[in-house]
Amino acid sequence: MLGLIDSNNFYVSCERVFDPKLEKRPVVVLSNNDGCIVARSEEAKAMGIPMGAPYFKVKSLLERQQVEVLSSNYHLYGSMARRVVDTIQEVVPELEIYSVDEQFLDFSSFSGQDLSELSRTLRTRVLRHTGIPTSIGLAKTKTLAKLANRLAKKNRVHKGVYLLEDTRLIRKYLSLSPVSDLWGIGSRYAARLAKHNIITALDLYDAPSMWVKKEMTIVGLRLWHELHGTPCLSLEQVQKPKKNICTSRSFGKLQTSYSALSEAAAHHASCCAQKLREQRSVAAFVNVFVQTNRHNEHHPQYRNSFTYPLPETTNDTRHIVHYTEQALQRIFRPNFYYQKCGVIVSGLTPEDNRQLALFENDEIVQEFSSSVAKPMANTPCSLMKIMDEVNYRFGHNTLKLASCGTKADWHMRQAHRSPRYTTHWDELPVVYCH
DNA sequence: TCTGGGGTCCTAGGACCC
DNA sequence: TCTGGGGTCCTAGGACCC
């Protein structure tokens, strides 16, 4: 048996831990740039506020219904997610971190124990230690555990834990679920399956496996086997290094100047380089993309990207930023209203067996180190290491390249962000004693 | 005026190799 | 009439996830 533990309305729950007045009230959390609704409390869901709705379209409805609106606070959510995982691991050490609010649990070392009971204890513990409510689904495969988790969440009588094992019950629940509820069935497949009269999850379960493979490739076949109780998706306990890393943001307001785009791109490139160093990888390519607002019918549209092959693989911020600039120069066109830009690094390999170039080119490094006090920066490695350490100790962006700019009027909108209670000294919660 | 930001996997087809 | 038999790598496009 394995389990899927999932934090309920995770972002809203994080906010509620530190602001009790949000309890029992409709609350929504917005995406970056205060763009769309990405999390809703149960009360907000009950009012029919749809997931993913653009904020400006539902703003007046939210105001009328007195819904609490929050900008997303990813420092807080990331830190709370780590606490949740740490607490779970005290009880179940073997797990896979599937997303910020979901973990698959490996119960193989708990044979003979009552897993439902154990899971209920686990939920209570997570709630007590972190303040985050969770639901746990138990089943033989990941796909069934996902379903069981839905049941645990949907029906209060299960008290947040549901074990789905009995074939008759599996069939019954599948017959009550639309096929699009299954993990791995998105809107495209749902529409295609509907044409073949496959409407419920049970219809897919009862379809011949070879037909499923023909229509939905090996991915669909795996899903089919998982529904029938044969595991095809293993638990990935070690997090694999990412194959691509992307940093991008929409601008708080549309931008037209090269200098604004260049600053933003340098900033995103710096973030990519830092993420590369965190996972101890180097990149072989850097891709820069820019785009205008595709929803805007009044301004002319433009989107473009350019991939720059790096002369040697690197995770040095200065190199990545330098080639980002080169790529941006190729795609920037004046007289457009830009809405977004981003940087993607790819061709990632581990930094400790980095492939050297035939002619290692240290021009940028030398140019830079000659203007900096010698003992600090004679190798790119040590300078980046120091920069990361300083930024870790004194806060993100304490040290950055000048090309990232200082004005940052391209920064995203974030009108309703709560304090970063757990990660910033000057934003700690305050307790008053009477 | 205002519409997010990350990721992964699979397949087919085209190019190449011996 | 008859035209080999293995492979790899890369990319674009399509699907999905949170």
PDB file of C-alpha atoms (C1' of nucleotides) in Angstrom, chain A residues 31-32 54 218 222 243 246-250 340, chain B residues 1-12:
ATOM      1  CA  SER A  31      -1.013  34.136  -8.821  1.00  0.00           C
ATOM      2  CA  ASN A  32       2.084  36.253  -9.440  1.00  0.00           C
ATOM      3  CA  PRO A  54      -8.497  36.312 -14.009  1.00  0.00           C
ATOM      4  CA  ILE A 218       2.017   3.944 -23.365  1.00  0.00           C
ATOM      5  CA  ARG A 222       0.105   2.678 -17.628  1.00  0.00           C
ATOM      6  CA  LYS A 243      16.553  19.114 -16.973  1.00  0.00           C
ATOM      7  CA  CYS A 246      13.049  28.646 -16.213  1.00  0.00           C
ATOM      8  CA  THR A 247      12.556  32.009 -14.532  1.00  0.00           C
ATOM      9  CA  SER A 248      10.033  34.417 -15.977  1.00  0.00           C
ATOM     10  CA  ARG A 249       7.618  37.094 -14.823  1.00  0.00           C
ATOM     11  CA  SER A 250       4.959  39.302 -16.262  1.00  0.00           C
ATOM     12  CA  LYS A 340       6.628  39.430 -20.150  1.00  0.00           C
TER      13      LYS A 340
ATOM     14  C1'  DT B   1      -6.085  48.826 -17.260  1.00  0.00           C
ATOM     15  C1'  DC B   2      -6.043  44.249 -15.504  1.00  0.00           C
ATOM     16  C1'  DT B   3      -5.406  37.245 -17.967  1.00  0.00           C
ATOM     17  C1'  DG B   4       0.659  32.927 -13.630  1.00  0.00           C
ATOM     18  C1'  DG B   5       4.818  30.284 -13.485  1.00  0.00           C
ATOM     19  C1'  DG B   6       6.855  26.542 -13.299  1.00  0.00           C
ATOM     20  C1'  DG B   7       7.799  21.519 -14.995  1.00  0.00           C
ATOM     21  C1'  DT B   8       7.657  16.326 -17.337  1.00  0.00           C
ATOM     22  C1'  DC B   9       7.064  12.620 -20.767  1.00  0.00           C
ATOM     23  C1'  DC B  10       6.001  10.482 -25.351  1.00  0.00           C
ATOM     24  C1'  DT B  11       5.886  10.002 -30.431  1.00  0.00           C
ATOM     25  C1'  DA B  12       6.837  10.591 -35.229  1.00  0.00           C
TER      26       DA B  12
END
